[in-house]
Coordinates of C-alpha atoms in Angstrom, one line a residue:
X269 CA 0.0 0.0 0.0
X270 CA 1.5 3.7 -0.8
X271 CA -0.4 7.1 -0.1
X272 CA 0.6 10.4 -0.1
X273 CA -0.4 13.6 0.9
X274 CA 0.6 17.4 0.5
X275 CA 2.0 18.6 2.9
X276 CA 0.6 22.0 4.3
X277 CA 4.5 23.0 5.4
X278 CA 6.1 23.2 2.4
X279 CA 5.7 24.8 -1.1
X280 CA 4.3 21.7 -3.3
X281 CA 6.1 18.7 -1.6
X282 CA 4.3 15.6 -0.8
X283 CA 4.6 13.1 1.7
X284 CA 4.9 9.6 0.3
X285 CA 4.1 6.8 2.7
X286 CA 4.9 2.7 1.1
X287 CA 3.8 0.2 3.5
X288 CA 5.0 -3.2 2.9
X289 CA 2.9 -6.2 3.5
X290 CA 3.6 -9.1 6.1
X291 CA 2.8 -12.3 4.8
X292 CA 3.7 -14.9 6.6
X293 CA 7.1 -16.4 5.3
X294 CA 7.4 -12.8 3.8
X295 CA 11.6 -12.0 3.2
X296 CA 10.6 -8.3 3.2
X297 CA 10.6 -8.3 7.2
X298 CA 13.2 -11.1 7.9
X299 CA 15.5 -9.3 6.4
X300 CA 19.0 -8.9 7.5
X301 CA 20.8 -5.8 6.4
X302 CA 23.5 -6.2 7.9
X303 CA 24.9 -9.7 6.6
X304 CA 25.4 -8.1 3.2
X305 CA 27.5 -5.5 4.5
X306 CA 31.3 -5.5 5.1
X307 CA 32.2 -2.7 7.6
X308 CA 35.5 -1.6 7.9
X309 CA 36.6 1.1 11.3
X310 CA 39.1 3.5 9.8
X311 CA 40.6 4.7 13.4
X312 CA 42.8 7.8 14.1
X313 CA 45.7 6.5 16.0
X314 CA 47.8 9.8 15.9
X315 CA 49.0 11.1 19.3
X316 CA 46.2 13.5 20.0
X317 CA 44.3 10.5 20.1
X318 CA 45.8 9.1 23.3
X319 CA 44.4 9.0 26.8
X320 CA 40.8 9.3 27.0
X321 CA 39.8 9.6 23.5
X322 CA 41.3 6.5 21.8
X323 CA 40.3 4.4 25.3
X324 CA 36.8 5.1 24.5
X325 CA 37.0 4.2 20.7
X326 CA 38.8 0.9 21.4
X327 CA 36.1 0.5 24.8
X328 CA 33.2 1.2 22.2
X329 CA 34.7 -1.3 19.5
X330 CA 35.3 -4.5 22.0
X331 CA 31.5 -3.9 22.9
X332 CA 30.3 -4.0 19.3
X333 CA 32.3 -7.1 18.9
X334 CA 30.7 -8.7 21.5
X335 CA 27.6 -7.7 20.7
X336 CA 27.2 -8.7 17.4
X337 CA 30.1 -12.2 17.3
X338 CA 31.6 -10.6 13.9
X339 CA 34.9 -10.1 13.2
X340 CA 34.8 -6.7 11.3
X341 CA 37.7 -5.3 9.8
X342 CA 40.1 -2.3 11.9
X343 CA 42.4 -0.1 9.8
X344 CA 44.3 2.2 12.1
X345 CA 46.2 4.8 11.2
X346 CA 48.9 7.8 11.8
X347 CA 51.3 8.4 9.3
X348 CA 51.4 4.7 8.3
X349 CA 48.4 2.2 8.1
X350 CA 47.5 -1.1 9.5
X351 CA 45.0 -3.5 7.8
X352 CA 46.0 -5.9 9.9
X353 CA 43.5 -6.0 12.6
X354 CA 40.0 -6.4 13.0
X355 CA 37.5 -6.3 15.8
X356 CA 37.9 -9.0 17.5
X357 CA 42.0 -9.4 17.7
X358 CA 41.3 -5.9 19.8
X359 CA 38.9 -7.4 21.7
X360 CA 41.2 -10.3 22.9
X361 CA 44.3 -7.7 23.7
X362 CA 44.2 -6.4 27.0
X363 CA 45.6 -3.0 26.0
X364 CA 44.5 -0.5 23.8
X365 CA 45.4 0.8 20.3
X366 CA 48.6 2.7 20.7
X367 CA 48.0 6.3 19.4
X368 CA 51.5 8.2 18.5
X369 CA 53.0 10.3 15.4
X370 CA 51.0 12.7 13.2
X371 CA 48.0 12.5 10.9
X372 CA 48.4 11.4 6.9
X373 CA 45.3 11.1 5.6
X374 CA 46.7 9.7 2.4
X375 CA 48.2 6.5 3.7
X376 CA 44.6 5.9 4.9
X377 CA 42.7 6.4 1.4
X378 CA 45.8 4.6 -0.2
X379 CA 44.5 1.5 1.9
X380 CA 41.3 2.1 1.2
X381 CA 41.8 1.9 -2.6
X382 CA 43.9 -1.2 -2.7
X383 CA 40.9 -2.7 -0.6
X384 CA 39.1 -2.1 -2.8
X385 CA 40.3 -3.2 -5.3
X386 CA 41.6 -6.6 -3.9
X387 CA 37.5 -7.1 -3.3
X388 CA 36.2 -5.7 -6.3
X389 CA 34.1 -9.0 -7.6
X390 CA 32.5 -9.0 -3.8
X391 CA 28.7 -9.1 -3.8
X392 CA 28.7 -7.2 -0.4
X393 CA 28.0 -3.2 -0.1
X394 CA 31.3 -1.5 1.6
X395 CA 30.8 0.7 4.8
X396 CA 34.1 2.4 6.4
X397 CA 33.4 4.4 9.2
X398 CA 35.6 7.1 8.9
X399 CA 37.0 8.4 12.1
X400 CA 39.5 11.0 12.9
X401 CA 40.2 14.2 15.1
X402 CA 42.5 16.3 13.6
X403 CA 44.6 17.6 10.3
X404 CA 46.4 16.1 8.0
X405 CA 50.2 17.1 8.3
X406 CA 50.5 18.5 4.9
X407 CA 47.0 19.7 4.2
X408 CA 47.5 21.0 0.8
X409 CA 50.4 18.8 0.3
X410 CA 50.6 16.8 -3.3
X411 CA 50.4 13.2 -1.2
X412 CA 46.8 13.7 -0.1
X413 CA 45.8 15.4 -3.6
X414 CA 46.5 12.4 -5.3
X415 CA 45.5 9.9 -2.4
X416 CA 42.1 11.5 -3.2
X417 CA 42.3 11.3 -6.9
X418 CA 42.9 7.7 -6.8
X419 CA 40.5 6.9 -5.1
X420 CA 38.1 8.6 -6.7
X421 CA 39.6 7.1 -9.9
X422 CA 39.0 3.3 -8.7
X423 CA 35.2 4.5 -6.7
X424 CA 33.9 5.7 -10.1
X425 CA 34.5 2.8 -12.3
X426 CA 32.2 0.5 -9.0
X427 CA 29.2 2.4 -10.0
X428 CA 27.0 -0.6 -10.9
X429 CA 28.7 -2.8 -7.8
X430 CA 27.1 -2.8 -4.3
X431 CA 27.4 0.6 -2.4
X432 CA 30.5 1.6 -1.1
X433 CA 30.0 4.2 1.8
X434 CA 32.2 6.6 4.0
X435 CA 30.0 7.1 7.1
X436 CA 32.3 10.2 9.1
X437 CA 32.7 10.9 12.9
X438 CA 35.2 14.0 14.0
X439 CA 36.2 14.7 17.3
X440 CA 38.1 18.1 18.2
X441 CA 39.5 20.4 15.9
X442 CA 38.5 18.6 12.7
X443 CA 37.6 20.3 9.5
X444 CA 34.4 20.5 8.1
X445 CA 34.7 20.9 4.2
X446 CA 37.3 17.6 4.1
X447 CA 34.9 15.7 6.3
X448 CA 32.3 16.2 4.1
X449 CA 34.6 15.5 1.4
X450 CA 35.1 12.5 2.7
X451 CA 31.5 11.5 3.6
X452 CA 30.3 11.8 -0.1
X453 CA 33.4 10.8 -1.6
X454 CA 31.5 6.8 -1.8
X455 CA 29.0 5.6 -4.7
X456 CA 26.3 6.5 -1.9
X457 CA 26.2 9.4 0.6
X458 CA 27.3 8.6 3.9
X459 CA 26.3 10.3 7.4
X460 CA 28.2 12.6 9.7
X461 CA 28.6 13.0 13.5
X462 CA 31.2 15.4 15.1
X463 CA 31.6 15.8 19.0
X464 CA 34.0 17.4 21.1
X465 CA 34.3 15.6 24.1
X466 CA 35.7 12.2 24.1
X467 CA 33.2 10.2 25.8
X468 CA 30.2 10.8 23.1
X469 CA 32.7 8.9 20.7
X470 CA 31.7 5.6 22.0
X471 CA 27.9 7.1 21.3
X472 CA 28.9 8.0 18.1
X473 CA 30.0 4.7 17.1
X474 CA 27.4 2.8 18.1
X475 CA 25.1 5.0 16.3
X476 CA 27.0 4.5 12.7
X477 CA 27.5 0.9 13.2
X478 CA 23.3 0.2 14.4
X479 CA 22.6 2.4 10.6
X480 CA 25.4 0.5 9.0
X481 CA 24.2 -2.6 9.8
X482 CA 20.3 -1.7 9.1
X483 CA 20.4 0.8 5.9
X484 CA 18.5 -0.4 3.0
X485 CA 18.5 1.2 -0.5
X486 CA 15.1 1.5 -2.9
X487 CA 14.9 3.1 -5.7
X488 CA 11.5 4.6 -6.2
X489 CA 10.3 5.3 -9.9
X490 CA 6.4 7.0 -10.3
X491 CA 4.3 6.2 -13.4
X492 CA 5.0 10.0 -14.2
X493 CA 8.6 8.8 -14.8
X494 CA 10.0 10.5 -11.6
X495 CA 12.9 8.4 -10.1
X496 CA 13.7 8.7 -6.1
X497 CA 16.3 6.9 -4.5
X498 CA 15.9 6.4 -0.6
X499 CA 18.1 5.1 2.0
X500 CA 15.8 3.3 5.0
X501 CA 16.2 1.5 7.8
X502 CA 12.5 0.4 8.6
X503 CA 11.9 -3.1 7.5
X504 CA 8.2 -2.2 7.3
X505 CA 8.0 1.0 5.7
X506 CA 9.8 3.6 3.1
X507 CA 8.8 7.4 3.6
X508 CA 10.4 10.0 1.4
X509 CA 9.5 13.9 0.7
X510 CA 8.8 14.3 -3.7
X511 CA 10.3 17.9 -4.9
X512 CA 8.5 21.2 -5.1
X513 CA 7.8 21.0 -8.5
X514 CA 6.2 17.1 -8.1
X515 CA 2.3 17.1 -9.1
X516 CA 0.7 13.4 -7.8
X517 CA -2.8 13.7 -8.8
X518 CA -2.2 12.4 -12.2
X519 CA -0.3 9.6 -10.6
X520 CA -1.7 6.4 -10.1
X521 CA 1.3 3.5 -9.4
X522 CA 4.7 3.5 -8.2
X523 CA 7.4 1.0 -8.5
X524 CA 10.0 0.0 -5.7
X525 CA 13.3 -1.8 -6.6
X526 CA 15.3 -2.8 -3.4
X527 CA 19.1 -3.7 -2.4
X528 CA 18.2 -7.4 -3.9
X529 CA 17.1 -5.6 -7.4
X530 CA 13.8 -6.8 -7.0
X531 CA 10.9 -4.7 -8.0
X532 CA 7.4 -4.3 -6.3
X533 CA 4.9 -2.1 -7.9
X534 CA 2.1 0.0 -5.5
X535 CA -1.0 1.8 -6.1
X536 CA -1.0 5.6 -5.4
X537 CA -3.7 7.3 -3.8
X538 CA -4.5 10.1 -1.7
X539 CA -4.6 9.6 2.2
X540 CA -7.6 10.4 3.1
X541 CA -7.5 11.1 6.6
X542 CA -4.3 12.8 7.5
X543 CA -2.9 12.0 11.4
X544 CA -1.3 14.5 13.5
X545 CA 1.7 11.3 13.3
X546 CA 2.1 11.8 9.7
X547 CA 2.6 15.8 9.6
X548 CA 5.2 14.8 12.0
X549 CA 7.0 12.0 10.1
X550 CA 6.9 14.3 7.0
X551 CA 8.2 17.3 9.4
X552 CA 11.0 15.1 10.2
X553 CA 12.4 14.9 6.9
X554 CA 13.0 19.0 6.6
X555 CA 16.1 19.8 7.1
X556 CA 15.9 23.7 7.6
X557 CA 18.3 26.1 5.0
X558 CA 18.3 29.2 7.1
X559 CA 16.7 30.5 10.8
X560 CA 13.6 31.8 8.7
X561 CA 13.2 28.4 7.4
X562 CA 13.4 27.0 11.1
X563 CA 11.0 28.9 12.0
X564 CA 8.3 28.3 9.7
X565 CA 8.6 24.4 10.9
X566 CA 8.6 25.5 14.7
X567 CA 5.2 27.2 13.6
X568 CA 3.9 24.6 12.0
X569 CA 4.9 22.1 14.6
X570 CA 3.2 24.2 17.2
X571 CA -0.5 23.4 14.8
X572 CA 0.2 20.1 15.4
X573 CA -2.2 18.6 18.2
X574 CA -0.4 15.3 19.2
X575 CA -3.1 14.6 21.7
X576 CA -5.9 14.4 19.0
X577 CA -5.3 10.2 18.3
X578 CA -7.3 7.4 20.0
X579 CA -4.2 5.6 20.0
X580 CA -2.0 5.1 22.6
X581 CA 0.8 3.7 21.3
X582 CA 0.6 6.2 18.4
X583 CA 0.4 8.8 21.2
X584 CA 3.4 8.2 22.8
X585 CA 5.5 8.2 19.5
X586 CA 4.0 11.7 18.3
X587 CA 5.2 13.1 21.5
X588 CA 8.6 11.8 20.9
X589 CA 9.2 12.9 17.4
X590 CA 7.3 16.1 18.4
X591 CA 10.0 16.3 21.7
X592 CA 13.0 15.6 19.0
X593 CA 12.0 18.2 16.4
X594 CA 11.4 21.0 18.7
X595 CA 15.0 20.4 19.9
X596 CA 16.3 20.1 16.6
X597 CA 15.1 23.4 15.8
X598 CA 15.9 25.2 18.7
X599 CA 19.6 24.2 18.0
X600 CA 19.5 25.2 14.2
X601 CA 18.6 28.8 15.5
X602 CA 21.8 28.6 17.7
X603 CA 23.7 27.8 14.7
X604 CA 22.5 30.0 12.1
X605 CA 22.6 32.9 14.8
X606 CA 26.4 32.2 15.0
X607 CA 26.8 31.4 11.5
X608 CA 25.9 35.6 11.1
X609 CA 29.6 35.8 12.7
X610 CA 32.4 37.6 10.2
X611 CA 34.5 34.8 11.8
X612 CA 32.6 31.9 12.1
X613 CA 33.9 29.0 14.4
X614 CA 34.8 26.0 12.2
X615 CA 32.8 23.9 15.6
X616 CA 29.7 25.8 14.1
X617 CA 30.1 24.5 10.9
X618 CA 30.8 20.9 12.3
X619 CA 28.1 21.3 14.7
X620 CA 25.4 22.5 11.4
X621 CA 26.6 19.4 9.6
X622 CA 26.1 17.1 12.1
X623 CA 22.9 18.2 13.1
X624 CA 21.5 17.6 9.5
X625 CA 22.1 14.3 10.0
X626 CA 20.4 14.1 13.3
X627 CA 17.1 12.7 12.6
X628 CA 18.3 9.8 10.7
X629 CA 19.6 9.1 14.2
X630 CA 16.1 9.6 16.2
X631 CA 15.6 5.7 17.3
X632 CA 18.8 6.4 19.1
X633 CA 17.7 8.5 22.3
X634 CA 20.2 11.7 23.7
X635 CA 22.3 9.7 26.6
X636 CA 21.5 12.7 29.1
X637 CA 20.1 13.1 32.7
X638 CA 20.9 12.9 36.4
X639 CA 22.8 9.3 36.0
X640 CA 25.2 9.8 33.2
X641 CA 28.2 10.1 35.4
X642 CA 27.0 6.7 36.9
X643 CA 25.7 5.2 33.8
X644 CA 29.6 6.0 32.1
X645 CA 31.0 3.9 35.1
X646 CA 29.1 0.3 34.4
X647 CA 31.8 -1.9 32.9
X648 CA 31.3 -3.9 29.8
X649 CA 30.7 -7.1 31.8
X650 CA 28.1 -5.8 33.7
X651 CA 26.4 -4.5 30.5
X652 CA 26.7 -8.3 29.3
X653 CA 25.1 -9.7 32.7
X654 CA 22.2 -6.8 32.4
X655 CA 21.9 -8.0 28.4
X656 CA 21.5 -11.9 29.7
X657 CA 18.3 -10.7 31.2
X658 CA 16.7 -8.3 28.2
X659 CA 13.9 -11.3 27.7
X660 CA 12.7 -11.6 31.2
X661 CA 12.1 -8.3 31.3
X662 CA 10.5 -6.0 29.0
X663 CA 8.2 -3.0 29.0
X664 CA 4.6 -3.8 27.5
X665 CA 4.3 -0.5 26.3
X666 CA 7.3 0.2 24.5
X667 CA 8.5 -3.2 24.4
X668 CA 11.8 -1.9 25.2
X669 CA 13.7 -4.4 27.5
X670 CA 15.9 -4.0 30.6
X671 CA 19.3 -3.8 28.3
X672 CA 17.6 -1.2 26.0
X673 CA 16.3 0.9 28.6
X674 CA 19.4 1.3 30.9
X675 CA 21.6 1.3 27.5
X676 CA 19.1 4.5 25.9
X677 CA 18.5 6.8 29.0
X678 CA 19.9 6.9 32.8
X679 CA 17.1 8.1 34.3
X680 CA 14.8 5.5 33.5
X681 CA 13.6 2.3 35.5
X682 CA 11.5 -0.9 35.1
X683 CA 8.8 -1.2 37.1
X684 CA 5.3 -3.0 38.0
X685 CA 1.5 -1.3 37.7
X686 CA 0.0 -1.0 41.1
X687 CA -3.7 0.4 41.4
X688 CA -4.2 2.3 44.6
X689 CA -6.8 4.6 46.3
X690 CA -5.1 8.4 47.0
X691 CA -6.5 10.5 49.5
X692 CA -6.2 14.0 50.2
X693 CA -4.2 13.2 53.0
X694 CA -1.7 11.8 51.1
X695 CA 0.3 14.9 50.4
X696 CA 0.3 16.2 54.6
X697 CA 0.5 12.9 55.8
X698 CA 1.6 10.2 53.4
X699 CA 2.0 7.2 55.9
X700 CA -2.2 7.6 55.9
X701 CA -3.2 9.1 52.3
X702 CA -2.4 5.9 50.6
X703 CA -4.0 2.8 50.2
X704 CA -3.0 -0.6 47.8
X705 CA -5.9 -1.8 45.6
X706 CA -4.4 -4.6 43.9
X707 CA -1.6 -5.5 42.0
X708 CA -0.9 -6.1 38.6
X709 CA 0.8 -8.6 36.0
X710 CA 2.6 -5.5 33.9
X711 CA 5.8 -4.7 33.2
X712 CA 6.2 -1.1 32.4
X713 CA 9.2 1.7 32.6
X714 CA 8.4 4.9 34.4
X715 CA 8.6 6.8 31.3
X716 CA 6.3 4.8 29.4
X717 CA 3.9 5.1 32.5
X718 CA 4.3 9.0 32.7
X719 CA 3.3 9.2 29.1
X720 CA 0.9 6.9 29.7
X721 CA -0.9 8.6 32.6
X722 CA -0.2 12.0 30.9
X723 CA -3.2 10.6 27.8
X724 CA -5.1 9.3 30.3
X725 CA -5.3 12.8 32.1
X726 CA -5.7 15.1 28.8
X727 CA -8.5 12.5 28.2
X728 CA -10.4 13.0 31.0
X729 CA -9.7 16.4 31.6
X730 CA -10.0 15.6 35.8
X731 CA -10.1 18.1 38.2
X732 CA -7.5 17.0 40.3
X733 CA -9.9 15.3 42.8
X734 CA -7.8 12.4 44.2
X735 CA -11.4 10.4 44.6
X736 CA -12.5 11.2 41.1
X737 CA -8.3 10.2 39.6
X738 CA -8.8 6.6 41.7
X739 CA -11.7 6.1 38.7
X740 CA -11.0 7.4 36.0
X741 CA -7.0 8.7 35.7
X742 CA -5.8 5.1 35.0
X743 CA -4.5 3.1 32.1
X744 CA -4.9 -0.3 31.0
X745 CA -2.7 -3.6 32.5
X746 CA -1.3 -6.1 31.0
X747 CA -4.5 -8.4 31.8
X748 CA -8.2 -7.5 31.0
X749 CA -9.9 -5.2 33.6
X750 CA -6.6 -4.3 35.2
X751 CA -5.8 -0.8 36.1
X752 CA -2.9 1.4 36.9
X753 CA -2.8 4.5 38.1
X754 CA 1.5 3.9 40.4
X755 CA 4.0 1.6 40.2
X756 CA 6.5 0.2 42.1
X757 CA 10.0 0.3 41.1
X758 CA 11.3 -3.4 40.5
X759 CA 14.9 -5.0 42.0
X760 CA 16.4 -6.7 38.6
X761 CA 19.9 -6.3 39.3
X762 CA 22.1 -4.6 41.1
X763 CA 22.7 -1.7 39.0
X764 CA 19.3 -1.1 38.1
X765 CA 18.6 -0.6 42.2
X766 CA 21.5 1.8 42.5
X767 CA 19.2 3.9 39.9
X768 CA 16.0 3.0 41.6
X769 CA 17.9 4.5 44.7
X770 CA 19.2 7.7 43.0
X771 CA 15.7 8.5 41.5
X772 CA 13.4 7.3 44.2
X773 CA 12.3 11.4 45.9
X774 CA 10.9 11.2 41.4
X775 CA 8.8 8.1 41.5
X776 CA 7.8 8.1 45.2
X777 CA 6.8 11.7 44.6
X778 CA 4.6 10.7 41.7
X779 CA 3.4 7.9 43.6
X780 CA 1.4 10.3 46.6
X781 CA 1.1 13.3 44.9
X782 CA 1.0 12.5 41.1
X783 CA 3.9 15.4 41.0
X784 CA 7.3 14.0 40.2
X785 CA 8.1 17.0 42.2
X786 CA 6.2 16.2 45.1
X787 CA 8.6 14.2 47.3
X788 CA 8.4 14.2 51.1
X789 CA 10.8 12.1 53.7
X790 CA 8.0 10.9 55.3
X791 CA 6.8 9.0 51.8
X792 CA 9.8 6.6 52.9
X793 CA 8.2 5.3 55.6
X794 CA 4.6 5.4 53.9
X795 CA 5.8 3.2 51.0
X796 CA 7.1 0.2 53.9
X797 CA 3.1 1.0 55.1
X798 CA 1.8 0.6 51.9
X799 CA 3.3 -3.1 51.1

């Protein structure tokens, strides 16, 4: 099924929406992008990369390895390379990569080349993931100019092999123009993160490896001859933006050709009801050209009523996208308010670049809150105990499981639905104001309960009446006919109840005054009262 829609944000750009259907034994959702895909780390191993920065890298690297059991390829490099390595002969040394001597990017590219073209007849795309945090030695030098000639030379005669790919992180005092040299240099476009403190490397990483190993290619031709090409990594459906000039009404089928060459053709109709999700989804593919433009989207974001659908789930979502734009924005303004600078900061321009690509990146959550200084601290082995237990426990709601939800965000905890009476008294005297109902059979994290109980309230439009909340400000269990309205925080492991600890004045708080903020001593020694 594909619709589209016009969307009321933009000049004459439409929304296209392709929706794949799920037979059963259906190869369009077991598909595994990933295991036609050779990635290749290009690592900076010159000397401003030692200490904390090239720690982190080589910290971030063992973890992928254990993660995923595949023995992807490391080139380091400094003024020489070595092709030598690969992911897991680092994650069986006990130290790290060494990181001396100065920065030649050509030795680097002149590896690349001859890699490729030792694997030229290979049937798999070719990702490197580019990473570096400083200058080459001899910038404008004839080494590098011809480096980058060559391998532009060998790159242009693989136009009808699999993709090749230069996906880009810089750290530090990097420059922006080469970097995105380097990210489009490939027979597809690559993606770009830039960071200046050495601990969002590891973040960084994990980002370009989890759209490495999921990016799918369709190319998209409409019966009015119009050709798209998109880069997705939904297994379940491909959304794209047509051009101003694009007229759909006159347009009846499309056809889709994916990474396998295999072409599906789609009818092409007009959505008829438009959601307050799908002016977001299209408002996530703008990237913004100047602060005028960012604020036309802000305004048009602020029309959108994400409270408006019956659906929960669809809810929750809406008010996440909605949540990532509005920050997107507001940090476009930043830039292009610098960018107005005689002298602008070349950490602008990385930062603008970056940020383009930052939507592409929205399944993978900020790491920000009150525990990332303790979140940093939890050693590999203990993220591999916490991963052991991802199926035993898992949020119904968001069916995000323990690993994923201490991995994405330190201030969030697992816990169970409770259903209780609240009195008045609750907030003067909490060791009387509460009362236990009954318990429940669901699993659900605090955020997805907050969101949760946040529909619930802007449906019923309550008072505030603690006796009229016990009916009505609720949401549904796990089991027919239950209710929550509190939960409990759950012990799963010790790390988890260190955060349990750290957070409890939030979720006790909620729990007697349904005010994260409302947190009392004396809500200690109700909570021992309660159960």
């Amino acid at each position: 099924m594909a619709e589209y829609f016009k969307i009321p944000f933009s000049n004459q750009r439409n929304y296209i929406e392709i929706k794949f259907s799920q037979p059963t034994g259906s190869t369009t959702t077991s598909y595994v992008a990933g295991s036609d895909t050779e990635i290749i780390c290009c690592v900076d191993t010159s000397g401003s990369m030692a200490g904390s920065p090239v720690h982190n890298v080589c910290e971030v690297l063992r973890d992928i390895y254990q993660r995923t059991q595949k023995d992807y390829r490391l080139f380091t490099y400094n003024t020489q390379t070595d092709t030598k390595r690969t992911l897991k002969t680092l994650f069986e040394q006990k130290n790290d990569l060494k990181a001396e001597g100065g920065t030649s990017f050509a030795c680097i590219f002149n590896a690349i080349k001859d890699y490729l073209l030792q694997n030229s007849s290979s049937k798999k795309a070719s990702t490197f993931i580019f990473m570096t945090d400083g200058q080459d030695n001899e910038p404008n030098g004839p080494a590098l100019k011809k480096s980058i000639e060559m391998l532009k030379l060998v790159l242009s005669g693989m136009k009808s092999c699999p993709p090749v790919t230069f996906h880009v992180i810089g750290f530090g005092e990097v420059n922006d123009h080469f970097l995105n040299q380097v990210r489009t240099i490939g027979t597809r476009e690559g993606l770009f993160r830039y960071s200046t403190q050495s601990k969002e490397l590891q973040n960084n990483f994990n980002d370009m490896f989890e759209y490495a190993l999921n990016i799918r290619e369709f190319a998209i031709k409409l019966s009015n001859g119009k050709t798209y090409t998109v880069n997705n990594v939904d297994n379940e459906t491909v959304a794209f933006l047509t051009q101003d000039s694009d007229d759909l009404t006159t347009v009846t089928e499309l056809t889709l050709i994916d990474d396998k060459k295999e072409p599906k053709k789609f009818s092409l109709t007009p959505k008829q009801t438009v959601r307050p999700i799908d002016l977001l989804r299209a408002l996530n593919l703008i990237s913004p050209d100047d602060e005028e433009h960012v604020k036309s989207i802000q305004t048009q974001l602020n029309t959108i009523k994400i409270t408006d659908s019956k659906n929960l789930m669809e809810r929750l979502e809406a008010e996440q996208i909605y949540k990532e734009i509005d920050q997107r924005m507001m940090e476009y303004r930043q830039l292009f308010t610098q960018l107005k600078m005689n002298q602008v900061p070349e950490r602008v321009k990385l930062q603008l670049s970056a940020l383009r690509h930052d939507a592409i990146f929205a399944n993978t959550q900020h790491i920000s809150g009150i525990l990332q200084g303790y979140k940093d601290s939890i050693t590999l082995d203990t993220w591999q105990k916490i991963k052991e237990q991802k199926q035993e426990w898992v949020d119904v709601y968001s069916n995000d499981d323990i690993y994923e939800i201490m991995r994405k965000s330190p201030d969030n905890i697992l816990c169970l639905g409770i259903y209780v009476q609240r009195d008045e008294e609750a907030i003067e005297n909490p060791t009387k104001g509460l009362k236990l109902l009954s318990l429940t059979n669901t699993i659900i994290s605090y955020d997805s309960f907050i969101n949760a109980m946040n529909v619930a309230k802007n449906d019923r439009e309550s008072q505030g009446q603690f006796t009229v909340l016990n009916d009505l400000y609720c949401v549904a269990g796990t089991l027919s006919g239950e209710r929550i309205n509190a939960v409990i925080p759950l012990y799963i492991n010790d790390e988890h109840m260190k955060r349990i600890r750290i957070l409890e004045g939030i979720w006790l708080g909620y729990l007697y005054t349904l005010d994260s903020y409302g947190y009392d001593k004396q809500q200690e020694v109700g909570l021992l009262k309660l159960l």
